[in-house]
Coordinates of C-alpha atoms in Angstrom, one line a residue:
M22 CA 13.6 -3.8 15.5
N23 CA 16.1 -4.6 18.2
S24 CA 14.3 -6.6 20.9
L25 CA 16.7 -5.4 23.6
S26 CA 15.6 -1.7 23.4
Y27 CA 12.6 -1.4 21.1
H28 CA 15.0 0.5 18.9
E29 CA 14.3 0.5 15.1
S30 CA 17.3 -1.4 13.8
H31 CA 16.7 -0.4 10.2
S32 CA 17.5 3.0 8.7
H33 CA 15.0 5.1 6.9
G34 CA 15.6 5.9 3.3
S35 CA 18.8 4.8 1.5
L36 CA 22.5 5.2 1.8
G37 CA 22.4 8.0 -0.8
L38 CA 19.3 9.7 0.8
P39 CA 18.8 8.8 4.5
F40 CA 15.4 10.3 4.4
Q41 CA 11.9 8.9 4.2
A42 CA 8.5 10.7 3.9
Y43 CA 5.2 9.1 4.8
S44 CA 1.7 10.3 3.8
Q45 CA -0.6 8.4 6.0
E46 CA -4.4 8.3 5.6
D47 CA -6.5 6.9 8.4
P48 CA -10.1 6.6 7.2
Y49 CA -11.3 4.7 10.2
G50 CA -9.5 6.2 13.2
Q51 CA -7.5 3.0 13.6
Y52 CA -3.9 4.1 13.0
F53 CA -1.5 2.3 15.3
V54 CA 2.3 2.6 15.6
P55 CA 3.5 0.9 18.8
Y56 CA 6.0 2.6 21.1
H57 CA 9.5 2.7 19.6
W58 CA 12.4 5.0 19.1
H59 CA 15.0 5.7 16.4
E60 CA 18.1 7.6 15.9
E61 CA 16.6 9.8 13.3
V62 CA 14.6 13.0 13.9
E63 CA 10.9 12.9 12.9
F64 CA 8.7 15.8 11.8
I65 CA 4.9 15.3 11.9
Y66 CA 2.3 17.5 10.2
V67 CA -1.5 16.7 10.6
T68 CA -3.4 18.0 7.6
K69 CA -6.8 16.5 8.5
G70 CA -8.5 15.1 11.6
S71 CA -6.5 14.2 14.6
L72 CA -4.2 11.5 16.1
V73 CA -2.7 10.9 19.5
L74 CA 1.1 11.1 20.0
R75 CA 2.4 9.6 23.2
T76 CA 6.0 10.1 24.3
Q77 CA 7.8 9.0 27.5
N78 CA 6.8 12.3 29.1
R79 CA 3.4 13.3 27.9
T80 CA 0.4 12.7 25.6
R81 CA -0.5 15.1 22.8
L82 CA -3.6 15.4 20.7
L83 CA -2.4 16.5 17.3
Q84 CA -5.1 18.2 15.3
E85 CA -5.4 19.6 11.9
G86 CA -2.7 22.2 11.3
H87 CA -0.5 20.9 14.1
I88 CA 3.2 20.0 13.7
Y89 CA 5.4 18.1 16.1
F90 CA 9.1 17.4 16.3
I91 CA 10.3 14.1 17.7
N92 CA 13.9 14.3 18.8
P93 CA 16.3 11.4 18.2
G94 CA 16.1 8.7 20.9
T95 CA 12.6 9.7 22.1
L96 CA 10.3 6.8 22.9
H97 CA 7.0 7.5 21.1
G98 CA 3.8 5.9 19.7
L99 CA 1.1 7.1 17.3
F100 CA -2.5 6.2 17.7
G101 CA -5.6 7.0 15.6
N102 CA -8.1 9.4 17.2
S103 CA -10.6 10.4 14.5
P104 CA -11.8 9.0 11.1
F105 CA -10.8 10.6 7.8
S106 CA -7.5 11.9 9.2
H107 CA -4.2 12.4 7.4
H108 CA -0.7 13.3 8.4
Y109 CA 2.7 13.6 6.9
A110 CA 5.8 12.3 8.7
L111 CA 9.4 13.0 7.7
V112 CA 12.1 10.7 9.2
F113 CA 15.8 11.4 8.5
R114 CA 19.3 11.5 10.0
L115 CA 20.3 15.0 10.9
D116 CA 23.9 14.4 9.7
M117 CA 22.5 14.1 6.1
L118 CA 22.4 17.9 6.2
N119 CA 26.2 18.3 7.1
F120 CA 28.6 20.1 4.8
L121 CA 31.8 18.5 3.7
Q122 CA 33.6 21.9 4.0
T123 CA 33.7 23.2 7.5
D124 CA 32.2 26.7 7.7
S125 CA 30.2 28.9 10.1
C126 CA 27.0 27.1 9.1
Q127 CA 28.5 23.8 10.0
T128 CA 30.1 24.8 13.3
S129 CA 27.4 27.2 14.6
Y130 CA 24.3 25.3 13.6
L131 CA 24.6 21.8 12.3
V132 CA 27.3 20.4 14.6
P133 CA 25.4 21.6 17.8
L134 CA 22.2 20.1 16.4
C135 CA 23.7 16.8 15.4
T136 CA 25.5 16.4 18.7
G137 CA 22.4 17.1 20.8
K138 CA 23.5 20.5 22.1
Y139 CA 20.3 21.9 20.5
L140 CA 17.0 19.9 20.4
F141 CA 13.9 20.6 18.5
P142 CA 11.3 22.7 20.4
D143 CA 7.9 22.0 21.8
S144 CA 5.7 22.9 18.8
E145 CA 3.1 24.5 21.1
A146 CA 5.6 27.3 21.8
L147 CA 5.9 28.3 18.2
A148 CA 4.0 31.3 16.8
P149 CA 1.1 30.3 14.5
E150 CA 2.7 32.0 11.5
L151 CA 5.9 30.0 12.0
T152 CA 3.9 26.8 12.4
A153 CA 2.1 27.4 9.1
Q154 CA 5.4 28.1 7.3
I155 CA 7.0 24.9 8.7
A156 CA 3.9 22.8 7.9
A157 CA 4.0 24.0 4.3
L158 CA 7.7 23.0 4.1
I159 CA 7.0 19.5 5.5
K160 CA 4.4 19.0 2.9
K161 CA 6.8 20.2 0.2
A162 CA 9.5 17.8 1.3
A163 CA 6.9 14.9 1.3
D164 CA 5.9 15.9 -2.3
E165 CA 9.5 16.0 -3.4
Y166 CA 10.2 12.6 -1.9
R167 CA 7.3 11.2 -4.0
N168 CA 9.0 12.5 -7.1
C169 CA 12.4 10.9 -6.3
D170 CA 12.1 8.3 -9.1
T171 CA 11.3 10.8 -11.8
S172 CA 13.0 14.0 -10.7
L173 CA 16.8 14.4 -11.2
T174 CA 16.9 17.1 -8.4
A175 CA 14.5 15.7 -5.9
A176 CA 17.2 14.8 -3.4
L177 CA 18.7 18.2 -3.6
S178 CA 15.3 19.8 -3.3
I179 CA 14.6 17.8 -0.1
K180 CA 17.8 18.8 1.5
I181 CA 17.2 22.5 0.7
T182 CA 13.7 22.2 2.1
L183 CA 14.9 20.6 5.4
L184 CA 17.6 23.4 5.7
Q185 CA 14.8 26.0 5.2
I186 CA 13.0 24.5 8.2
L187 CA 16.1 24.7 10.3
E188 CA 16.7 28.3 9.1
L189 CA 13.2 29.2 10.4
L190 CA 13.8 27.6 13.7
F191 CA 17.2 29.1 14.2
A192 CA 16.0 32.6 13.1
S193 CA 13.2 32.5 15.6
Q194 CA 15.5 31.1 18.4
S195 CA 13.2 28.2 18.9
F196 CA 15.7 25.4 19.6
I197 CA 16.0 24.1 23.2
P198 CA 19.3 23.5 24.9
G199 CA 19.8 19.8 25.2
T200 CA 20.0 19.8 29.0
Q201 CA 16.5 21.3 29.3
A202 CA 14.5 19.1 26.9
G203 CA 14.1 16.0 29.1
E204 CA 13.6 13.7 26.1
T205 CA 17.1 13.1 24.9
S206 CA 18.5 9.8 23.6
G207 CA 20.1 9.2 27.1
D208 CA 16.7 9.3 28.8
V209 CA 16.1 5.7 29.9
N210 CA 12.4 4.8 30.0
P211 CA 11.7 1.6 32.0
L212 CA 8.7 0.8 29.7
K213 CA 11.1 0.2 26.8
A214 CA 11.8 -3.2 28.3
V215 CA 8.0 -3.9 28.5
F216 CA 7.4 -3.0 24.9
S217 CA 10.4 -5.0 23.8
Y218 CA 9.0 -8.1 25.6
I219 CA 5.6 -7.7 23.9
E220 CA 7.3 -7.4 20.5
S221 CA 9.3 -10.6 21.1
H222 CA 6.6 -12.7 22.8
Y223 CA 3.2 -11.4 21.6
G224 CA 2.5 -14.7 19.9
E225 CA 2.9 -16.6 23.2
K226 CA 0.9 -16.7 26.4
I227 CA 1.7 -13.5 28.4
S228 CA 0.7 -12.9 32.0
L229 CA 0.6 -9.7 34.0
E230 CA 3.4 -11.1 36.1
D231 CA 5.5 -11.6 32.9
L232 CA 5.1 -7.9 32.0
A233 CA 5.6 -6.6 35.5
G234 CA 8.7 -8.8 35.9
T235 CA 10.4 -7.2 32.9
I236 CA 10.9 -4.1 35.1
H237 CA 10.8 -5.8 38.5
M238 CA 7.6 -4.2 39.7
N239 CA 4.7 -5.4 41.8
R240 CA 1.8 -6.3 39.4
N241 CA -0.7 -3.8 41.0
Y242 CA 1.7 -0.9 40.9
F243 CA 2.8 -1.9 37.4
C244 CA -0.8 -1.6 36.1
R245 CA -1.1 1.9 37.5
F246 CA 2.4 2.8 36.2
F247 CA 1.8 1.5 32.7
K248 CA -1.6 3.2 32.3
E249 CA -0.1 6.5 33.5
K250 CA 2.8 6.3 31.0
A251 CA 1.2 4.5 28.1
G252 CA -2.4 5.9 28.4
K253 CA -4.0 2.4 28.5
T254 CA -3.9 -0.8 30.5
P255 CA -1.2 -3.3 29.7
F256 CA -3.6 -5.8 28.2
S257 CA -5.4 -3.2 26.2
Y258 CA -2.1 -2.3 24.6
L259 CA -1.1 -6.0 24.2
N260 CA -4.5 -6.9 22.5
E261 CA -4.2 -3.8 20.2
Y262 CA -0.7 -4.9 19.3
R263 CA -1.8 -8.5 18.6
V264 CA -4.8 -7.3 16.5
N265 CA -2.5 -5.2 14.3
Q266 CA -0.1 -8.1 13.8
A267 CA -3.1 -10.2 12.8
A268 CA -4.4 -7.5 10.5
S269 CA -1.1 -7.4 8.7
Q270 CA -1.2 -11.1 8.2
L271 CA -4.8 -10.9 6.9
L272 CA -3.7 -8.5 4.2
S273 CA -0.4 -10.1 3.3
T274 CA -1.1 -13.8 3.5
R275 CA -3.8 -16.4 2.7
L276 CA -3.3 -18.2 6.0
P277 CA -6.5 -19.5 7.7
I278 CA -7.9 -17.0 10.1
T279 CA -7.7 -19.5 13.0
E280 CA -3.9 -19.9 12.3
I281 CA -3.5 -16.1 12.1
A282 CA -5.2 -15.7 15.5
L283 CA -2.9 -18.3 17.1
N284 CA 0.2 -16.7 15.5
A285 CA -0.9 -13.4 17.0
G286 CA -1.3 -14.9 20.5
F287 CA -5.0 -15.4 20.7
E288 CA -5.9 -18.9 21.9
N289 CA -9.7 -18.3 21.9
M290 CA -11.2 -17.6 18.5
S291 CA -14.3 -15.8 19.8
Y292 CA -12.2 -13.6 22.0
F293 CA -10.0 -12.8 19.0
I294 CA -13.0 -11.8 16.9
R295 CA -14.3 -9.6 19.7
Q296 CA -11.0 -7.8 20.1
F297 CA -10.5 -7.5 16.4
R298 CA -14.0 -6.0 16.0
R299 CA -13.3 -3.6 18.9
C300 CA -10.1 -2.4 17.3
K301 CA -11.0 -2.5 13.6
G302 CA -14.8 -2.1 13.6
C303 CA -15.4 -5.3 11.6
T304 CA -14.7 -9.1 11.7
P305 CA -11.3 -10.5 10.5
S306 CA -13.0 -12.1 7.5
A307 CA -14.7 -8.8 6.5
Y308 CA -11.4 -7.0 7.0
R309 CA -9.6 -9.4 4.7
N310 CA -12.3 -9.3 2.0
T311 CA -13.3 -5.7 1.8
E312 CA -10.4 -3.4 2.8
D313 CA -8.1 -1.8 0.4
P314 CA -4.6 -2.3 1.9
K315 CA -3.4 1.0 0.4
S316 CA -5.9 3.0 2.4
L317 CA -5.0 1.4 5.8
P318 CA -2.3 2.3 8.3
I319 CA 0.6 -0.1 8.1
P320 CA 0.7 -2.3 11.3
F321 CA 4.1 -2.2 13.0

């Protein structure tokens, strides 16, 4: 990720198929994807349990059966809310749907969508029947993606399925004019600088003054501002970020736990263990020895 803007610098999928589907299980209610943004659109469908989606403008509890569209450039984070939850996420570049030959489909639908004239709608405004139809198509696209290595037509099937979702949204006149959405890629959120600082310096000693200074705020006002926008205190978010970085190292390396704690920014071992237990429900050593990495959310 680019440390200047908390922008994901890598593209999802491949050059031939700029699309990626995720099927995320969260058996312990610990899912954690820190605030970030990307140039791709993202579709989310919760099939079981619930999770919290925070954007720069609001907080949403996404429950079983809910879908959500994240427009390109929107700052967002995903956080676990209940055990035994599962969701699909489709992340892709809108221009992968463009036609080489210019026709009415290209000029009337795809060009306005790719240029931000149309933005994806608030999913709460969609009729239940439409939500169910789109949810089924999101699952279908995720299933097709899983078959990419064995199916000769998976890429074609994915593209057709995504176009079917657009067809449903256009037919129901659900898209929002870009000037009314309030979450376009030009929307500058001051907390992007804070999240970027945490990403770059989480392994170092960080003070409240350091975080407030990234956006030139008084420390007391900054605490209120951060909690209002991010849903938690600055140090709650910082500790959660550090714990997830440590959890990633526990599963991917054989480094001593004390070294992992220091790498993640924890100078006090007992404090690290307390914070790890609070976030993960177990000690770092138990997490390393008993968890199946495939069943855990991937720390950012």
